[in-house]
Amino acid sequence: MSAHRRPFPTRWLAAGGAAGLAGIIGVALVLQSGGSACAAPPSTTTKTGKATFYDLGGTSGNCSFEVPADDLYVALGPDEYSGGASCGAYLDVTGPKGTVRVKVFDSCPECDTGHLDLSHTAFKKIGAEVAGIIPIKYKLVANPRVPGPITVRIKEGASRYWFAARIDNHANLLSSVKVAGPGGTFRSAQRTDYNYWLIDGGAGSGPYRLKITDVYGITTTVSGIAMKPGVVQKTGVSVSGRSAIVENGTVAKKNASAKPAVSPSGSVAPKAATPSASSVAPLPASAVAVPGTTEDALLAAADATTSCG
């Protein structure tokens, strides 16, 4: 398991592969380093796969987030987790019983491409717990509604000489984060596989400004971030539907790139046996998620015009 993953969560696993999530969030592979290289916006095309569920057992996930209040989250295999680049994105997952929206929260080292490991709560919303493994359709959500304003958490051990921050409620996949101390210029931070953005030489003593850019080229700047390790700091910026709502004097900046439309919106009891992949029944036709035509067209426009500077 990853060194940053909390030890020994309880998982329901099954053998075999499935259609890949890489087609949806493949852009994350280009963005692992947190550099300034530009990439096309990720596809929101619906993919096919399978889902299992697991229990954190009182621990947290590799993305270093607090557990969502609704307990709806997902762990991705190594290719899709992509060194932490997928953290904080949202997926709509459709199973035999319906659709659930989950936050990318964790890594699943043993999961193949297309194998989504859901929280127990999320799994029960779309499939029967006794099944253990179910067929799914899933897609990345562009511009999901998030539960609150952007938050920044400075990591324990950080100082004026070593900067490390985790960003939450950013809605879309992030391509870069830049940091400036008082009166200083912006410096690029590097992404880690545990979802913190680092500057090894530090960025001064703060307060800091963070320039956060997503994969669609939208840049949001938050300010007033203090050097308070271990404290989740709420900013005055709420991002929703490609708009940055500015509160309390915090500045949000949007560039001129095309903008896609907003998408709609316990413990595990052991089971006798885990079904094999070949025993998974197909989804009923009524449960198949269909890509939004308008959203896909706008994503194509963003693909043609987005700048990730």
Short mmCIF file of C-alpha atoms in Angstrom, two decimals:
data_model
loop_
_atom_site.label_atom_id
_atom_site.label_comp_id
_atom_site.label_asym_id
_atom_site.label_seq_id
_atom_site.Cartn_x
_atom_site.Cartn_y
_atom_site.Cartn_z
CA MET A 1 0.00 0.00 0.00
CA SER A 2 1.03 3.60 -0.45
CA ALA A 3 3.15 5.03 2.33
CA HIS A 4 0.62 7.82 2.83
CA ARG A 5 -2.47 5.63 2.84
CA ARG A 6 -3.73 4.92 6.35
CA PRO A 7 -3.14 1.24 7.10
CA PHE A 8 -5.40 -1.72 6.53
CA PRO A 9 -8.82 -0.44 5.44
CA THR A 10 -11.35 -3.22 4.96
CA ARG A 11 -12.07 -3.84 1.27
CA TRP A 12 -14.31 -6.06 -0.82
CA LEU A 13 -12.26 -7.04 -3.87
CA ALA A 14 -12.79 -9.04 -7.05
CA ALA A 15 -10.50 -10.28 -9.77
CA GLY A 16 -10.54 -9.10 -13.37
CA GLY A 17 -10.31 -5.85 -15.27
CA ALA A 18 -12.86 -3.46 -16.75
CA ALA A 19 -13.12 -0.46 -19.02
CA GLY A 20 -10.81 2.30 -17.88
CA LEU A 21 -11.42 5.52 -16.06
CA ALA A 22 -8.31 6.80 -17.81
CA GLY A 23 -10.48 7.89 -20.74
CA ILE A 24 -12.34 10.21 -18.38
CA ILE A 25 -9.51 11.61 -16.30
CA GLY A 26 -6.54 10.77 -18.47
CA VAL A 27 -5.56 14.42 -18.40
CA ALA A 28 -4.45 13.81 -14.81
CA LEU A 29 -1.56 11.73 -16.09
CA VAL A 30 -0.17 14.84 -17.74
CA LEU A 31 -0.61 16.91 -14.60
CA GLN A 32 1.04 14.80 -11.90
CA SER A 33 4.07 17.06 -11.57
CA GLY A 34 1.98 20.16 -11.00
CA GLY A 35 3.90 22.00 -13.70
CA SER A 36 2.61 24.56 -16.14
CA ALA A 37 2.21 22.23 -19.12
CA CYS A 38 -1.21 22.65 -20.69
CA ALA A 39 -3.47 19.70 -21.47
CA ALA A 40 -6.87 19.29 -23.06
CA PRO A 41 -9.80 19.25 -20.61
CA PRO A 42 -10.70 15.72 -19.49
CA SER A 43 -13.50 13.88 -21.24
CA THR A 44 -16.87 13.39 -19.55
CA THR A 45 -17.76 10.43 -21.75
CA THR A 46 -19.51 7.63 -19.87
CA LYS A 47 -17.36 4.55 -19.22
CA THR A 48 -18.15 1.01 -18.10
CA GLY A 49 -16.59 -0.75 -15.13
CA LYS A 50 -17.29 -2.43 -11.82
CA ALA A 51 -17.59 -1.28 -8.22
CA THR A 52 -16.78 -2.76 -4.84
CA PHE A 53 -16.89 -1.10 -1.42
CA TYR A 54 -14.62 -0.65 1.57
CA ASP A 55 -14.52 0.77 5.07
CA LEU A 56 -11.89 3.26 6.24
CA GLY A 57 -11.89 1.73 9.70
CA GLY A 58 -11.41 5.08 11.42
CA THR A 59 -8.56 6.14 9.15
CA SER A 60 -8.47 8.65 6.29
CA GLY A 61 -7.68 8.40 2.60
CA ASN A 62 -4.62 9.09 0.48
CA CYS A 63 -5.95 12.48 -0.69
CA SER A 64 -5.62 13.74 2.91
CA PHE A 65 -9.18 15.08 2.95
CA GLU A 66 -11.55 14.97 5.88
CA VAL A 67 -14.28 12.36 5.30
CA PRO A 68 -17.16 14.07 3.41
CA ALA A 69 -20.19 14.82 5.56
CA ASP A 70 -22.37 12.70 3.25
CA ASP A 71 -19.85 9.80 3.36
CA LEU A 72 -19.90 9.56 -0.46
CA TYR A 73 -16.40 8.97 -1.80
CA VAL A 74 -14.35 6.70 -4.05
CA ALA A 75 -10.86 5.19 -4.17
CA LEU A 76 -9.16 4.80 -7.57
CA GLY A 77 -6.52 2.40 -8.82
CA PRO A 78 -2.95 3.59 -9.46
CA ASP A 79 -3.44 4.67 -13.09
CA GLU A 80 -6.59 6.64 -12.34
CA TYR A 81 -5.40 8.03 -9.01
CA SER A 82 -2.46 9.33 -11.01
CA GLY A 83 -0.16 10.33 -8.21
CA GLY A 84 -2.85 12.42 -6.50
CA ALA A 85 -3.83 14.42 -9.59
CA SER A 86 -7.41 13.10 -9.43
CA CYS A 87 -8.01 14.11 -5.80
CA GLY A 88 -11.03 16.31 -5.25
CA ALA A 89 -12.75 15.54 -8.55
CA TYR A 90 -16.29 14.14 -8.62
CA LEU A 91 -17.68 11.15 -10.50
CA ASP A 92 -21.28 10.19 -11.23
CA VAL A 93 -21.52 6.42 -10.82
CA THR A 94 -24.58 4.49 -12.02
CA GLY A 95 -25.37 0.98 -10.80
CA PRO A 96 -28.38 -1.35 -10.82
CA LYS A 97 -30.29 0.78 -8.28
CA GLY A 98 -29.48 4.30 -9.50
CA THR A 99 -26.79 6.98 -9.62
CA VAL A 100 -24.59 8.45 -6.89
CA ARG A 101 -22.08 11.30 -7.02
CA VAL A 102 -18.80 10.58 -5.23
CA LYS A 103 -15.66 12.54 -4.44
CA VAL A 104 -12.23 11.16 -5.39
CA PHE A 105 -10.87 10.67 -1.89
CA ASP A 106 -8.41 7.79 -1.84
CA SER A 107 -6.18 5.41 -3.77
CA CYS A 108 -6.77 1.68 -4.17
CA PRO A 109 -3.39 0.08 -4.96
CA GLU A 110 -4.96 -3.26 -5.86
CA CYS A 111 -7.69 -1.87 -8.17
CA ASP A 112 -7.42 -2.35 -11.93
CA THR A 113 -8.45 0.31 -14.43
CA GLY A 114 -12.22 0.75 -14.27
CA HIS A 115 -12.52 -0.78 -10.81
CA LEU A 116 -14.01 1.85 -8.49
CA ASP A 117 -13.87 1.14 -4.75
CA LEU A 118 -16.76 3.06 -3.22
CA SER A 119 -17.56 3.99 0.33
CA HIS A 120 -20.03 1.61 1.93
CA THR A 121 -22.65 4.37 1.92
CA ALA A 122 -22.19 5.13 -1.78
CA PHE A 123 -22.27 1.47 -2.80
CA LYS A 124 -25.58 0.84 -1.02
CA LYS A 125 -27.19 3.70 -2.97
CA ILE A 126 -26.57 2.01 -6.33
CA GLY A 127 -26.38 -1.72 -5.59
CA ALA A 128 -27.20 -4.52 -3.18
CA GLU A 129 -24.63 -4.86 -0.40
CA VAL A 130 -24.87 -8.65 -0.54
CA ALA A 131 -23.65 -8.61 -4.16
CA GLY A 132 -20.23 -7.30 -3.12
CA ILE A 133 -19.42 -6.30 -6.71
CA ILE A 134 -21.69 -4.65 -9.27
CA PRO A 135 -21.45 -3.44 -12.87
CA ILE A 136 -21.37 0.33 -13.26
CA LYS A 137 -21.31 3.22 -15.69
CA TYR A 138 -19.40 6.30 -14.59
CA LYS A 139 -18.27 9.71 -15.79
CA LEU A 140 -16.33 12.70 -14.58
CA VAL A 141 -18.50 15.65 -13.51
CA ALA A 142 -17.55 19.04 -14.93
CA ASN A 143 -18.12 21.91 -12.48
CA PRO A 144 -19.81 19.97 -9.69
CA ARG A 145 -21.45 21.79 -6.83
CA VAL A 146 -19.21 21.61 -3.79
CA PRO A 147 -20.22 21.76 -0.11
CA GLY A 148 -18.52 25.05 0.73
CA PRO A 149 -15.89 27.62 -0.13
CA ILE A 150 -12.34 26.72 -1.10
CA THR A 151 -10.35 25.67 1.95
CA VAL A 152 -6.60 25.53 2.50
CA ARG A 153 -4.84 23.41 5.11
CA ILE A 154 -1.16 23.99 5.87
CA LYS A 155 0.54 20.70 6.67
CA GLU A 156 2.00 19.88 10.07
CA GLY A 157 5.72 20.58 10.05
CA ALA A 158 5.45 23.41 7.50
CA SER A 159 7.32 26.65 8.15
CA ARG A 160 8.61 29.72 6.35
CA TYR A 161 11.31 27.41 4.94
CA TRP A 162 9.05 24.58 3.76
CA PHE A 163 5.58 25.26 2.36
CA ALA A 164 2.95 22.51 2.10
CA ALA A 165 -0.77 23.11 1.56
CA ARG A 166 -3.81 20.98 0.76
CA ILE A 167 -6.65 22.59 -1.19
CA ASP A 168 -10.27 21.41 -1.02
CA ASN A 169 -13.61 22.35 -2.60
CA HIS A 170 -11.93 23.33 -5.88
CA ALA A 171 -14.57 21.34 -7.85
CA ASN A 172 -12.56 20.53 -11.00
CA LEU A 173 -9.20 18.81 -11.40
CA LEU A 174 -6.31 21.16 -10.70
CA SER A 175 -3.46 21.76 -13.12
CA SER A 176 -1.27 24.09 -11.06
CA VAL A 177 -0.91 25.98 -7.79
CA LYS A 178 1.32 29.03 -7.30
CA VAL A 179 2.11 30.67 -3.98
CA ALA A 180 3.26 34.17 -3.03
CA GLY A 181 4.29 35.47 0.37
CA PRO A 182 3.95 39.10 1.52
CA GLY A 183 5.20 41.35 -1.27
CA GLY A 184 6.64 38.37 -3.11
CA THR A 185 6.17 36.96 -6.58
CA PHE A 186 4.24 33.77 -7.30
CA ARG A 187 6.23 30.54 -7.22
CA SER A 188 5.05 27.17 -8.57
CA ALA A 189 4.25 24.45 -6.04
CA GLN A 190 4.70 20.75 -6.78
CA ARG A 191 1.92 18.22 -6.26
CA THR A 192 2.48 15.15 -4.06
CA ASP A 193 0.73 11.78 -4.19
CA TYR A 194 -0.89 12.61 -0.84
CA ASN A 195 -2.49 15.75 -2.33
CA TYR A 196 -0.35 18.48 -0.78
CA TRP A 197 1.33 21.18 -2.85
CA LEU A 198 4.95 21.79 -1.80
CA ILE A 199 7.62 24.45 -2.15
CA ASP A 200 10.82 23.00 -0.70
CA GLY A 201 12.47 26.37 -0.11
CA GLY A 202 9.37 27.79 1.52
CA ALA A 203 7.40 30.93 0.69
CA GLY A 204 8.14 33.10 3.71
CA SER A 205 6.15 33.42 6.90
CA GLY A 206 2.80 34.44 5.36
CA PRO A 207 0.11 35.43 4.98
CA TYR A 208 0.03 33.87 1.51
CA ARG A 209 -1.79 34.28 -1.76
CA LEU A 210 -2.52 31.10 -3.70
CA LYS A 211 -3.22 31.14 -7.42
CA ILE A 212 -5.17 27.96 -8.20
CA THR A 213 -5.70 26.92 -11.84
CA ASP A 214 -7.95 24.07 -12.96
CA VAL A 215 -7.76 21.94 -16.10
CA TYR A 216 -10.12 24.29 -17.93
CA GLY A 217 -7.71 27.19 -17.48
CA ILE A 218 -9.80 28.98 -14.86
CA THR A 219 -7.61 30.66 -12.24
CA THR A 220 -8.88 31.54 -8.78
CA THR A 221 -6.74 33.55 -6.36
CA VAL A 222 -7.28 33.26 -2.62
CA SER A 223 -5.50 35.43 -0.08
CA GLY A 224 -4.94 35.79 3.64
CA ILE A 225 -3.76 32.20 4.17
CA ALA A 226 -1.83 32.07 7.44
CA MET A 227 1.02 29.77 8.47
CA LYS A 228 -1.19 27.74 10.81
CA PRO A 229 -0.22 24.08 10.40
CA GLY A 230 -3.06 21.59 10.89
CA VAL A 231 -5.83 24.20 10.65
CA VAL A 232 -8.42 24.10 7.84
CA GLN A 233 -8.72 27.73 6.70
CA LYS A 234 -11.92 28.76 4.91
CA THR A 235 -11.37 31.30 2.16
CA GLY A 236 -13.90 33.83 0.94
CA VAL A 237 -14.21 32.13 -2.45
CA SER A 238 -16.93 29.68 -3.39
CA VAL A 239 -16.54 28.05 -6.79
CA SER A 240 -19.73 26.85 -8.43
CA GLY A 241 -20.65 26.31 -12.06
CA ARG A 242 -17.42 27.82 -13.42
CA SER A 243 -18.03 31.03 -11.50
CA ALA A 244 -15.99 32.19 -8.54
CA ILE A 245 -18.19 33.92 -5.99
CA VAL A 246 -16.09 36.43 -4.08
CA GLU A 247 -16.77 37.08 -0.41
CA ASN A 248 -14.94 38.91 2.36
CA GLY A 249 -12.62 40.69 -0.04
CA THR A 250 -10.99 37.56 -1.44
CA VAL A 251 -10.20 37.87 -5.13
CA ALA A 252 -11.17 35.29 -7.73
CA LYS A 253 -9.95 35.55 -11.30
CA LYS A 254 -11.33 33.84 -14.39
CA ASN A 255 -9.46 33.71 -17.67
CA ALA A 256 -11.15 33.90 -21.05
CA SER A 257 -11.22 30.18 -21.82
CA ALA A 258 -14.45 28.49 -22.86
CA LYS A 259 -16.55 27.20 -19.98
CA PRO A 260 -18.55 23.96 -19.91
CA ALA A 261 -22.02 23.88 -18.40
CA VAL A 262 -22.77 22.77 -14.85
CA SER A 263 -23.67 19.09 -14.47
CA PRO A 264 -26.81 18.17 -12.43
CA SER A 265 -26.87 16.94 -9.69
CA GLY A 266 -20.21 2.21 8.74
CA SER A 267 -18.67 -0.80 9.06
CA VAL A 268 -18.68 -3.52 6.47
CA ALA A 269 -20.23 -6.83 7.45
CA PRO A 270 -18.19 -9.78 6.15
CA LYS A 271 -19.78 -11.86 3.43
CA ALA A 272 -19.38 -15.53 2.66
CA ALA A 273 -17.76 -15.10 -0.74
CA THR A 274 -16.87 -12.46 -3.28
CA PRO A 275 -18.47 -13.05 -6.70
CA SER A 276 -16.18 -13.44 -9.66
CA ALA A 277 -16.12 -10.77 -12.35
CA SER A 278 -17.85 -13.16 -14.76
CA SER A 279 -20.84 -13.45 -12.40
CA VAL A 280 -21.65 -9.74 -12.51
CA ALA A 281 -25.01 -9.18 -14.17
CA PRO A 282 -25.25 -6.42 -16.80
CA LEU A 283 -26.88 -3.13 -15.91
CA PRO A 284 -30.52 -2.71 -16.91
CA ALA A 285 -30.94 -0.30 -19.81
CA SER A 286 -32.79 2.15 -17.55
CA ALA A 287 -29.70 2.49 -15.33
CA VAL A 288 -27.28 3.54 -18.04
CA ALA A 289 -25.99 7.09 -17.64
CA VAL A 290 -25.99 9.07 -20.88
CA PRO A 291 -23.49 11.88 -21.50
CA GLY A 292 -25.00 15.36 -21.66
CA THR A 293 -24.84 16.56 -25.26
CA THR A 294 -24.60 20.23 -24.35
CA GLU A 295 -21.89 19.63 -21.77
CA ASP A 296 -19.85 17.53 -24.18
CA ALA A 297 -20.11 20.17 -26.89
CA LEU A 298 -18.92 22.86 -24.52
CA LEU A 299 -16.05 20.66 -23.36
CA ALA A 300 -15.03 20.31 -26.99
CA ALA A 301 -15.02 24.10 -27.25
CA ALA A 302 -12.90 24.32 -24.11
CA ASP A 303 -10.55 21.75 -25.62
CA ALA A 304 -9.98 24.04 -28.58
CA THR A 305 -9.42 27.25 -26.64
CA THR A 306 -8.22 26.57 -23.09
CA SER A 307 -4.95 28.07 -21.90
CA CYS A 308 -3.26 26.65 -18.80
CA GLY A 309 -0.78 29.43 -18.21
#
